[in-house]
mmCIF file of C-alpha atoms in Angstrom:
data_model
loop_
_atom_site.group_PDB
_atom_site.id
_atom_site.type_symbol
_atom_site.label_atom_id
_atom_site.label_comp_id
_atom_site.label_asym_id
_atom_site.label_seq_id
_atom_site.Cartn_x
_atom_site.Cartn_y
_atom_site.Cartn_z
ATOM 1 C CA UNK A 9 22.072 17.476 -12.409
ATOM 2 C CA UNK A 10 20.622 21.099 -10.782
ATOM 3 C CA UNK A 11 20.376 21.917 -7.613
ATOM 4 C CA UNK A 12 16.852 21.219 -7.698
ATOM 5 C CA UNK A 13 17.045 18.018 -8.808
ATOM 6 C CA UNK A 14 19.583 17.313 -6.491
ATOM 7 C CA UNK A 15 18.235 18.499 -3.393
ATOM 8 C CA UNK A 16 14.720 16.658 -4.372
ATOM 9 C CA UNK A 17 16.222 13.146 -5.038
ATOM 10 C CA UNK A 18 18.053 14.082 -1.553
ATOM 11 C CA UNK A 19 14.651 14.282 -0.280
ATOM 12 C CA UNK A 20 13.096 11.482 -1.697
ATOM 13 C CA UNK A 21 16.369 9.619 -0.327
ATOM 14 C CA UNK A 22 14.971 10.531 3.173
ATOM 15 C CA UNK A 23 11.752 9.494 2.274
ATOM 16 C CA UNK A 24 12.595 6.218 1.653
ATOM 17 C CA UNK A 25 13.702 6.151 5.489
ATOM 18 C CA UNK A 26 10.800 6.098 6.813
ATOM 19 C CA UNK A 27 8.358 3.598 7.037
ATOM 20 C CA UNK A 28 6.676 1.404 4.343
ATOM 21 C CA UNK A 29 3.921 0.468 6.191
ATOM 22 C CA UNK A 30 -0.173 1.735 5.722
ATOM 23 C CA UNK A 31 -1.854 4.242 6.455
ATOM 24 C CA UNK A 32 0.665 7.423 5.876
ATOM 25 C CA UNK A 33 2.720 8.538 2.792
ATOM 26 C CA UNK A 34 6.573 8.264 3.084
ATOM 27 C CA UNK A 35 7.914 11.747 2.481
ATOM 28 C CA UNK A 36 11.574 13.600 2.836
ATOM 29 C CA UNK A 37 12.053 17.085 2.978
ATOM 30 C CA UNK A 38 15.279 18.865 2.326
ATOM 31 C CA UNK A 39 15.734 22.722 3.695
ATOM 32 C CA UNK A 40 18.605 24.801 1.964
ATOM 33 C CA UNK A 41 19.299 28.452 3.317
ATOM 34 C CA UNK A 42 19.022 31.715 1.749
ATOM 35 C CA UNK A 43 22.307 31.262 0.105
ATOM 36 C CA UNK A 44 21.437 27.416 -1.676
ATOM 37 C CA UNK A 45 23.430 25.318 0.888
ATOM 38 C CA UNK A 46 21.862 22.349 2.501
ATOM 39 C CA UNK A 47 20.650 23.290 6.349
ATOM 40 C CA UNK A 48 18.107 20.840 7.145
ATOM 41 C CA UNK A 49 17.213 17.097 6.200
ATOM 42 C CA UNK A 50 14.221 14.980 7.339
ATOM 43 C CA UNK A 51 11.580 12.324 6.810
ATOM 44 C CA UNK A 52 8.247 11.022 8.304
ATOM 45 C CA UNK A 53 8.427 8.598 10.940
ATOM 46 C CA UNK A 54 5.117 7.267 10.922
ATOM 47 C CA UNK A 55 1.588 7.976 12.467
ATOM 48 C CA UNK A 56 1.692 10.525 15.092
ATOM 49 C CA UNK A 57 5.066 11.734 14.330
ATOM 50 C CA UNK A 58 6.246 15.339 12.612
ATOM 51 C CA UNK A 59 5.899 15.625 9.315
ATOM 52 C CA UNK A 60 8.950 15.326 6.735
ATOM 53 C CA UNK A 61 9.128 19.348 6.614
ATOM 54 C CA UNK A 62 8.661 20.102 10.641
ATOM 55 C CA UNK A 63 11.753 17.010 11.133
ATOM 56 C CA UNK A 64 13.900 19.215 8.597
ATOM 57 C CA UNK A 65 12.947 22.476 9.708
ATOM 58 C CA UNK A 66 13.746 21.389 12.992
ATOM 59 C CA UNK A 67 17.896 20.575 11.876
ATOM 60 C CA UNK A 68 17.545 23.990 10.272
ATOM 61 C CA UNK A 69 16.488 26.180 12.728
ATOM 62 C CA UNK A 70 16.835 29.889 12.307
ATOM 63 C CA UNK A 71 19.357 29.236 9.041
ATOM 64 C CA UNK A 72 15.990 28.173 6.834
ATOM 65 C CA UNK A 73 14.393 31.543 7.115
ATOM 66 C CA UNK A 74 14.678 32.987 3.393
ATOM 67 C CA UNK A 75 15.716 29.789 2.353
ATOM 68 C CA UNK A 76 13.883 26.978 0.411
ATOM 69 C CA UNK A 77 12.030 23.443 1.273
ATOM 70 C CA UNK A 78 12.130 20.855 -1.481
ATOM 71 C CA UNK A 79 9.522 18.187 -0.288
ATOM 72 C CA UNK A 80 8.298 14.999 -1.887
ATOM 73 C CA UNK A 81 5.091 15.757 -1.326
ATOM 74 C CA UNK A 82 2.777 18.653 -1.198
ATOM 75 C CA UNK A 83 2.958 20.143 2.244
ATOM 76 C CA UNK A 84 -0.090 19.489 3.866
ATOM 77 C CA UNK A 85 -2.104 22.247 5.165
ATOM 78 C CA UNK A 86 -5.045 20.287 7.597
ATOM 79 C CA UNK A 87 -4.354 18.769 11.598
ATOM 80 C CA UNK A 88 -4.064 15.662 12.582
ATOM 81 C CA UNK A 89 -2.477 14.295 14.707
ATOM 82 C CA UNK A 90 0.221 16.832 14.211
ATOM 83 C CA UNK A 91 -0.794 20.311 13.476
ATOM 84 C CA UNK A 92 -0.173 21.564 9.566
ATOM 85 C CA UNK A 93 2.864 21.409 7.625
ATOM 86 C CA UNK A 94 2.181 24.781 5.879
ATOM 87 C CA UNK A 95 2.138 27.121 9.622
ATOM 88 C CA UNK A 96 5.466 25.115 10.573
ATOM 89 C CA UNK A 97 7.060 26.915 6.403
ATOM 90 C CA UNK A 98 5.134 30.063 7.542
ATOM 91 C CA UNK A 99 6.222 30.443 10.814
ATOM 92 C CA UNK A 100 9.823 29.340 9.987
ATOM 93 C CA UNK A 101 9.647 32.029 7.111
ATOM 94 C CA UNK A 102 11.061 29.939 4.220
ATOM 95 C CA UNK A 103 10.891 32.027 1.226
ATOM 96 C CA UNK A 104 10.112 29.115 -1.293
ATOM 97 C CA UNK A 105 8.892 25.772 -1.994
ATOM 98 C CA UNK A 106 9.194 22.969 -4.408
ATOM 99 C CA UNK A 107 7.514 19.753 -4.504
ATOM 100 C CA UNK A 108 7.514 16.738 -6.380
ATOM 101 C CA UNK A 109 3.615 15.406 -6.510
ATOM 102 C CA UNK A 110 0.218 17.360 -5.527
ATOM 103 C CA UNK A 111 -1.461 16.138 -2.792
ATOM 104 C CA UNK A 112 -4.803 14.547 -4.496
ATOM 105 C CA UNK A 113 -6.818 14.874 -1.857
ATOM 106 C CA UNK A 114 -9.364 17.611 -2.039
ATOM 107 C CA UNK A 115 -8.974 20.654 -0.253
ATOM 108 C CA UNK A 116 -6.004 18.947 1.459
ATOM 109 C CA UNK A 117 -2.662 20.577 -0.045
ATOM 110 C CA UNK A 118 -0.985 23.703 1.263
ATOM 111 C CA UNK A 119 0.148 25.457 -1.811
ATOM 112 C CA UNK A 120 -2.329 27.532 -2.210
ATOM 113 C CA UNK A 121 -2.372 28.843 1.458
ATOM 114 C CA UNK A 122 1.546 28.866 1.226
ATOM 115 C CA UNK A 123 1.106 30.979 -1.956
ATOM 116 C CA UNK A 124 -1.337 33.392 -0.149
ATOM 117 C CA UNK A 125 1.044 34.032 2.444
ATOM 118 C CA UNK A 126 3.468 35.424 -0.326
ATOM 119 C CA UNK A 127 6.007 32.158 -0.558
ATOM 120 C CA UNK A 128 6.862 31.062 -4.037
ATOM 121 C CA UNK A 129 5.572 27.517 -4.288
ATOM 122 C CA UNK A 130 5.518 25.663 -7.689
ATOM 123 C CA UNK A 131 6.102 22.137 -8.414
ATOM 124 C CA UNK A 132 9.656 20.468 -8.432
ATOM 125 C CA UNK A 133 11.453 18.342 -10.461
ATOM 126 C CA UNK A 134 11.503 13.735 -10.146
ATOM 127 C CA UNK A 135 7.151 13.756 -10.069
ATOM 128 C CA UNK A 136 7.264 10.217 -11.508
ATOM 129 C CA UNK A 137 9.593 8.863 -8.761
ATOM 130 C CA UNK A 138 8.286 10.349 -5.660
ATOM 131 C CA UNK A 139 4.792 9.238 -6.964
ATOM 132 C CA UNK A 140 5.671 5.761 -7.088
ATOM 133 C CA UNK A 141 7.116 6.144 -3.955
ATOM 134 C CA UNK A 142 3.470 6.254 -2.804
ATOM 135 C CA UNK A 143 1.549 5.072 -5.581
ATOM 136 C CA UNK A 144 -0.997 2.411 -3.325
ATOM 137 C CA UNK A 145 -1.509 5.634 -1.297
ATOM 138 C CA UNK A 146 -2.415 8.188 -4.172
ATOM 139 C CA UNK A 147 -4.324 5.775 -5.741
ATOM 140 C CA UNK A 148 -6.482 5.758 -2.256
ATOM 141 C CA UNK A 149 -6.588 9.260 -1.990
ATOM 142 C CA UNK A 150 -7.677 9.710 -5.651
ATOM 143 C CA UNK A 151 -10.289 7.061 -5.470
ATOM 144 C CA UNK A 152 -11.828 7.053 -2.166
ATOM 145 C CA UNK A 153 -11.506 3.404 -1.706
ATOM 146 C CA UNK A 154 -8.145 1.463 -0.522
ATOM 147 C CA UNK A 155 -6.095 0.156 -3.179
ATOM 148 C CA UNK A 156 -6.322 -3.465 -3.640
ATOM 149 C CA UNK A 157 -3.553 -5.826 -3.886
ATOM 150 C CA UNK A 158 -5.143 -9.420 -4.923
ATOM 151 C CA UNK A 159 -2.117 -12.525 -3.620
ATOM 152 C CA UNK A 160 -2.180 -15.552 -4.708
ATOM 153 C CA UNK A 161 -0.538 -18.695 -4.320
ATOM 154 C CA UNK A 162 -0.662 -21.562 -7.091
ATOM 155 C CA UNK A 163 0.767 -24.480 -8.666
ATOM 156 C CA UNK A 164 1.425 -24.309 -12.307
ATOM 157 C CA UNK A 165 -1.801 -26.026 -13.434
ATOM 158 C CA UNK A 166 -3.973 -23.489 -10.821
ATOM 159 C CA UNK A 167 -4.350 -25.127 -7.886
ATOM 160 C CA UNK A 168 -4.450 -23.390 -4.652
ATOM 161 C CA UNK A 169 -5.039 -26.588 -2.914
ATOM 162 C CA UNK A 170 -5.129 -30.186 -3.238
ATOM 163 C CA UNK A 171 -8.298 -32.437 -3.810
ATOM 164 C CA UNK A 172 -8.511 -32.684 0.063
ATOM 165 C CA UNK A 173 -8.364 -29.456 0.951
ATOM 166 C CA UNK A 174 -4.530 -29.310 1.921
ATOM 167 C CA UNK A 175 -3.044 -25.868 0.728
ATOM 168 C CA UNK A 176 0.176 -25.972 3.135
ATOM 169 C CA UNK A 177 2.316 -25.274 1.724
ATOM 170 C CA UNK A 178 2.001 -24.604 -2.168
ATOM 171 C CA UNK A 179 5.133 -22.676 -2.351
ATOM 172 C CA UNK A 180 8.742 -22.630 -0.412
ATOM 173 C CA UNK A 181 9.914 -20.485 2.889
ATOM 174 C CA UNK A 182 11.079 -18.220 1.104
ATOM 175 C CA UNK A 183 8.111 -17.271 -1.185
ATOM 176 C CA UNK A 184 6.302 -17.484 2.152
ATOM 177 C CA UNK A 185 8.753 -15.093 3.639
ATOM 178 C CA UNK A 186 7.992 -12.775 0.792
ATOM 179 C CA UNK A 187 4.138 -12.839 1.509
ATOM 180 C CA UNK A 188 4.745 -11.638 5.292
ATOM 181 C CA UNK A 189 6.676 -8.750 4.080
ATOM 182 C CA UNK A 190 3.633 -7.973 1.828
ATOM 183 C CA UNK A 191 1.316 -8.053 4.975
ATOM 184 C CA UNK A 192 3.863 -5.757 6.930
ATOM 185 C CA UNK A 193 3.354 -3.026 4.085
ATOM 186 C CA UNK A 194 -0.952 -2.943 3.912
ATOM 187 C CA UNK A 195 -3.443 -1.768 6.342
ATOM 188 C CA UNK A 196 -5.843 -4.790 6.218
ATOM 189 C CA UNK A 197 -5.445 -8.436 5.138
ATOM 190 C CA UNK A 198 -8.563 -9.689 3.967
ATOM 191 C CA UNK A 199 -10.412 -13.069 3.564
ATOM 192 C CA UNK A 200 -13.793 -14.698 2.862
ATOM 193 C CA UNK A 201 -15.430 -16.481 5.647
ATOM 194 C CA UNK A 202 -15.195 -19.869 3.935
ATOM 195 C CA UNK A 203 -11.180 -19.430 4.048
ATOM 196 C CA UNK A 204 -11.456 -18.471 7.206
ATOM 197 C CA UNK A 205 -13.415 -21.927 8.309
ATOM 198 C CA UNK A 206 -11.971 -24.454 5.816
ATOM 199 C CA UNK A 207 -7.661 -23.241 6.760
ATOM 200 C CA UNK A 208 -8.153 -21.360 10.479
ATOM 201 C CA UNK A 209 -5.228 -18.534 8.968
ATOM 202 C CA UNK A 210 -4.100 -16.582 11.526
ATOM 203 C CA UNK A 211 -3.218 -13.329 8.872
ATOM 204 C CA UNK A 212 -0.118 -12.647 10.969
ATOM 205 C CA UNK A 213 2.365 -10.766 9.951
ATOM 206 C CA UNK A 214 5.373 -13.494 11.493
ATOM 207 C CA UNK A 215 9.147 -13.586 11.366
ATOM 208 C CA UNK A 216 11.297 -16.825 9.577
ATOM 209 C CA UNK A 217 11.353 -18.058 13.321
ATOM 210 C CA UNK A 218 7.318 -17.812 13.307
ATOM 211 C CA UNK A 219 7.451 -14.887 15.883
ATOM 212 C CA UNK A 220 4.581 -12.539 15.592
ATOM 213 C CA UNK A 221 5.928 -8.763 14.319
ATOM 214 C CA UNK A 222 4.614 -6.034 17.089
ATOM 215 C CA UNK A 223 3.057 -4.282 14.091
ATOM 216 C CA UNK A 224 -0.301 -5.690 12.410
ATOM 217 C CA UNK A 225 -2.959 -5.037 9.838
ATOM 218 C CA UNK A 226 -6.328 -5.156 10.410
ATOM 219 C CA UNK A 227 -7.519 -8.953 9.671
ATOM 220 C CA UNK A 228 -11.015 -8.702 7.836
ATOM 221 C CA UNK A 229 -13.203 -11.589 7.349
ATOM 222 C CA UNK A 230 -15.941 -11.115 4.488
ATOM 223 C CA UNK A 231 -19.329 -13.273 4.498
ATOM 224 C CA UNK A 232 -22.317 -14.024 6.659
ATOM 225 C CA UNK A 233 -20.947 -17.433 8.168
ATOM 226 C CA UNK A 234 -19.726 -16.990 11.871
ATOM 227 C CA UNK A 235 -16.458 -17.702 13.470
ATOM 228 C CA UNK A 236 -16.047 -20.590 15.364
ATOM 229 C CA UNK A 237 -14.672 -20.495 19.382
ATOM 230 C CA UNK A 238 -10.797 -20.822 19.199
ATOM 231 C CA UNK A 239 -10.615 -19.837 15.815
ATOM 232 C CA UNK A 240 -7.309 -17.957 15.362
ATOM 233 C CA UNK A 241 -8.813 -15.538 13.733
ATOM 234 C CA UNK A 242 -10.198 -14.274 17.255
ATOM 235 C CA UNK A 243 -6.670 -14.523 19.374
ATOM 236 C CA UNK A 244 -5.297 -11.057 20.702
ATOM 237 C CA UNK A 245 -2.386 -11.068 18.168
ATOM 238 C CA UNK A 246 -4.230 -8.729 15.835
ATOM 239 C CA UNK A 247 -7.701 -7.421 15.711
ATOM 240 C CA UNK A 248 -10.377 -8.807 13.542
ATOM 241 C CA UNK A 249 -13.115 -7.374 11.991
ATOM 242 C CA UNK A 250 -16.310 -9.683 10.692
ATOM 243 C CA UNK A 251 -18.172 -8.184 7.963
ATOM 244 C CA UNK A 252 -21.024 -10.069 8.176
ATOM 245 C CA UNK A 253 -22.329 -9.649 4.422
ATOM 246 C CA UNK A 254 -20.886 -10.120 0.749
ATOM 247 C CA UNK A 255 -20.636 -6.656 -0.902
ATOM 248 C CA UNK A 256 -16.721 -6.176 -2.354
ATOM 249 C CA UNK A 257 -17.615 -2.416 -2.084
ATOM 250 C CA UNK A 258 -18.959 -2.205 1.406
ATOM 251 C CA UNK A 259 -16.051 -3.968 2.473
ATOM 252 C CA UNK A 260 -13.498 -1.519 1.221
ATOM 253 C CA UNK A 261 -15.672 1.011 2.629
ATOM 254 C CA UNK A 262 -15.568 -0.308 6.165
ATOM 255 C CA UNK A 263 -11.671 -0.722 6.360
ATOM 256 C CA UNK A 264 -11.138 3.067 4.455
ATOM 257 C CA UNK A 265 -13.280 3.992 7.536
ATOM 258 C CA UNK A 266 -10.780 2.739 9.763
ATOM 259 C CA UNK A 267 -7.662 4.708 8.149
ATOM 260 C CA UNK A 268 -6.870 2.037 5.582
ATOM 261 C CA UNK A 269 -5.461 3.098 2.640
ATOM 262 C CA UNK A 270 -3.581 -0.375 1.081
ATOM 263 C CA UNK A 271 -5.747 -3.809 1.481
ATOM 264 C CA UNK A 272 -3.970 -7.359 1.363
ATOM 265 C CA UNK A 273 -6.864 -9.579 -0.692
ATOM 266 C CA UNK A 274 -5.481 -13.202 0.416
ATOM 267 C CA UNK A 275 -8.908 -15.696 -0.312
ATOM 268 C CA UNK A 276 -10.275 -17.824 -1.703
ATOM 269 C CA UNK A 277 -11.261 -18.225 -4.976
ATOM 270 C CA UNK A 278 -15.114 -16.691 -4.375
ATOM 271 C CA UNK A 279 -13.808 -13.904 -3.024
ATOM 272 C CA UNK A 280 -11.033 -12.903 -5.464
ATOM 273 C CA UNK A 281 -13.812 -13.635 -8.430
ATOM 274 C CA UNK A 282 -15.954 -10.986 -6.775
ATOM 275 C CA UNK A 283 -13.669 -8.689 -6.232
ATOM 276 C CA UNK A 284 -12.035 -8.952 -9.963
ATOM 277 C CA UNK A 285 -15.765 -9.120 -11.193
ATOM 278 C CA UNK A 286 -16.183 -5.822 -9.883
ATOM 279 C CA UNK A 287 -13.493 -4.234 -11.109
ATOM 280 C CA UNK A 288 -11.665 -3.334 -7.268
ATOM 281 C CA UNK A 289 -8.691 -5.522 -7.446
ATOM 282 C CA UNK A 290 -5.713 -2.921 -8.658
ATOM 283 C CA UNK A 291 -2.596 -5.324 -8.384
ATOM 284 C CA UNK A 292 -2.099 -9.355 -8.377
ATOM 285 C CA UNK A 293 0.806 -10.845 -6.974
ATOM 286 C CA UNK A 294 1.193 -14.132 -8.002
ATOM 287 C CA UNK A 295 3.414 -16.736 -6.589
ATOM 288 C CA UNK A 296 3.515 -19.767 -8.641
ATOM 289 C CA UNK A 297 5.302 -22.912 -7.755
ATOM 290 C CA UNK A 298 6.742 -25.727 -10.229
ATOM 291 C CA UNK A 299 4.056 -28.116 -9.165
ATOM 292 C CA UNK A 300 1.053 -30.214 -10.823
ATOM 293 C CA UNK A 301 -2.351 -31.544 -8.732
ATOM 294 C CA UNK A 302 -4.130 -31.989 -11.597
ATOM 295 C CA UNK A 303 -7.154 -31.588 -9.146
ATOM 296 C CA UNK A 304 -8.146 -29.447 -6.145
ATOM 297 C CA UNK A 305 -9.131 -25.730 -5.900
ATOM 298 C CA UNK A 306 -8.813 -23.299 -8.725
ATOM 299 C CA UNK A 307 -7.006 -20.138 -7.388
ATOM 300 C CA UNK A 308 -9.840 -18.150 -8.552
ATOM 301 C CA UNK A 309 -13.853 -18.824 -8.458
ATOM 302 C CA UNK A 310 -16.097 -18.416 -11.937
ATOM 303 C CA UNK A 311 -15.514 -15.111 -13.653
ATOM 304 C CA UNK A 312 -18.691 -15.507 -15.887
ATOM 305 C CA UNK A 313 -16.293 -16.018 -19.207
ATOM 306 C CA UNK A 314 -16.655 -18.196 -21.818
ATOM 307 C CA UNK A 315 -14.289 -16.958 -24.627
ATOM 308 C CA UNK A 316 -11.074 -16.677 -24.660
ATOM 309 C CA UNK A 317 -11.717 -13.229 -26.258
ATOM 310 C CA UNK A 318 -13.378 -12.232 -23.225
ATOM 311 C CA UNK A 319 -10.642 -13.012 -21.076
ATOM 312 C CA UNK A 320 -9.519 -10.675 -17.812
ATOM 313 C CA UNK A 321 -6.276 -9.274 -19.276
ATOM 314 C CA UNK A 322 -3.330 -8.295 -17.190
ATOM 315 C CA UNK A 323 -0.217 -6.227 -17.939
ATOM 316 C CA UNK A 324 2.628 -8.590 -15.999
ATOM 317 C CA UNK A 325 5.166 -5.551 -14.214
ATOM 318 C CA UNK A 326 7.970 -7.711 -12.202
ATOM 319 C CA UNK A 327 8.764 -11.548 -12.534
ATOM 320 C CA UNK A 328 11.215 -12.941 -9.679
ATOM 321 C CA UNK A 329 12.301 -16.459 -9.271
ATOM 322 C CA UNK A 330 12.508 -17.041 -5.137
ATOM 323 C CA UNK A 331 14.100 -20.038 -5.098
ATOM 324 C CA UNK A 332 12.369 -21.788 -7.402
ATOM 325 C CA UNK A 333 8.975 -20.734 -6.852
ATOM 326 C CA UNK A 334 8.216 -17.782 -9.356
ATOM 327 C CA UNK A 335 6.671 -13.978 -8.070
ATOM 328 C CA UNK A 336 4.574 -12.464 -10.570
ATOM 329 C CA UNK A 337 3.552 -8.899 -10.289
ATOM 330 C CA UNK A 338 0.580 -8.078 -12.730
ATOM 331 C CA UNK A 339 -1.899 -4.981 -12.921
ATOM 332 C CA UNK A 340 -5.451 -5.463 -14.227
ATOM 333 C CA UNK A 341 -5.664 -3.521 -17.973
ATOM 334 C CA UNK A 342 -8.424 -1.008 -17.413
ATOM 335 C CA UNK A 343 -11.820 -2.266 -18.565
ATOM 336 C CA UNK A 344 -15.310 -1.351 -17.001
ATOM 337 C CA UNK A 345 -16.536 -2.925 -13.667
ATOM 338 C CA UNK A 346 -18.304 -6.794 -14.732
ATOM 339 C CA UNK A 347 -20.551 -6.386 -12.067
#
């Protein structure tokens, strides 16, 4: 392995510190000095916090002038919350820079300022592993719309729920436990207003004791019906959000205006068939459970198909049995939006 490959999968090791969660990037940085010798190691923290190359820079002090920053990501060169990475390289007068993966979003990356200012900037070496690193997040960035991750739970014959209605619980505790690690990850958690009135969910991201996490997505409710009093959908453990119309695509709008980059798409069947029916749903995780109804609620609404020819394709990328129940991780083939 070279140096350069070493000192990036350092960084991307210090990447993977920080945290999973919506809306920022993970990203490590790793600051050698003049002479090639490690001086400075560091990762983003979350929202509001420095930036992978300021926290290295930062263990480096004066030893990373002349020296170089391997980052995971493109140093950004706007100011947010925190002001840009590229004047914290600048002003600690590194003399090079390598990254793994461009920042996508327009006008948004600093190598071209960096390169103005005389550093040598080019890109580094393990692209395909620091991208997946934040793949829901450059997909965002590239598309202008949150990336969509469709769940699902079902029994083997396709039932989300029984012929009365009852849905709790279709799979075990620890499929269940699974699903609020999910939530933990994504920005928003979103439903259809007919989900929201027929099971009162409270979208929570909770603990195996039931105990509400301090951190929470957005909860978004999709369709004209209103909520009722006392609905939990309305309690002060998260905040909710009633789009009061049916459009998949004003929806993902609304919640990319709020910072979202990752969206949780958790029912029902109407929903998820509008959403796959226009093409917006990038993932599915499926948890399916060794269990018949023979009658109930399909786990998705009428796709408009009537061949088998015709049918929605997926490409299946992880299968994991969670005691007993099975996790299926699938991703849409690409095809052209139904609707």
């Amino acid at each position: 392995m070279d140096e350069h490959t070493a000192h990036m999968r350092r960084a991307l090791d210090a990447a993977r510190l920080g945290p999973e969660a919506d809306p920022n990037p993970r990203v490590g940085c790793v600051v050698t000095d003049a002479s090639g010798v490690v001086v400075g190691v560091g990762h983003h923290r979350g929202a509001g916090t420095p930036h992978a190359e300021v926290d290295a820079l930062r263990a480096a002090g004066a030893a990373a002038r002349g020296g170089t920053a391997h980052v995971t990501l493109e140093p950004c060169d706007h100011t947010g919350r925190t002001g840009p990475c590229t004047e914290a390289l600048l002003d600690a007068g590194v003399a090079a820079v390598r990254y793994a993966v461009a920042d996508p979003g327009p006008g948004a990356g600093g190598a071209l300022r960096l390169r103005d200012a005389g550093v040598d900037v080019g890109p580094g070496p393990l692209e395909e592993e620091a991208a997946e690193l934040n793949r829901t997040w450059l997909a965002a960035v590239r598309t202008g719309r949150p990336f969509v991750t469709w769940k699902c739970a079902t029994t083997l014959d396709g039932r989300s729920a029984a012929a009365d209605g009852s849905s709790r619980w279709v799979t075990g505790p620890r499929a269940r436990a699974d699903v609020h690690a999910l939530r933990a990850r994504v920005g928003a958690v979103l439903v259809g207003s007919g989900t929201a009135l027929a099971d009162d969910p409270a979208l929570t991201v909770r603990d195996a004791d039931g105990r509400v996490a301090g951190r929470q997505p957005l909860r978004v409710v999709l369709g004209t019906r209103a909520l009722p009093t006392g609905s939990r959908l309305l309690d002060d453990a998260a905040e909710t959000l009633h789009l009061a119309h049916r459009d998949p695509h004003a929806a993902l709008a609304a919640v990319r205006g709020r910072g979202v980059h990752h969206v949780l798409l958790e029912g029902g069947p109407t929903l998820a068939a509008a959403f796959l029916d226009a093409g917006l749903v990038d993932e599915v995780v499926a948890y399916v459970a060794p269990a018949l109804l023979g009658a109930g609620a399909g786990v998705v609404g009428d796709l408009g198909i009537v061949r088998i020819d015709d049918a929605l394709r997926l490409d299946t990328t992880d299968v994991a049995v969670l005691d007993g129940d099975v996790r299926i991780k699938a991703t849409p083939r690409p095809s052209a939006p139904r609707s």
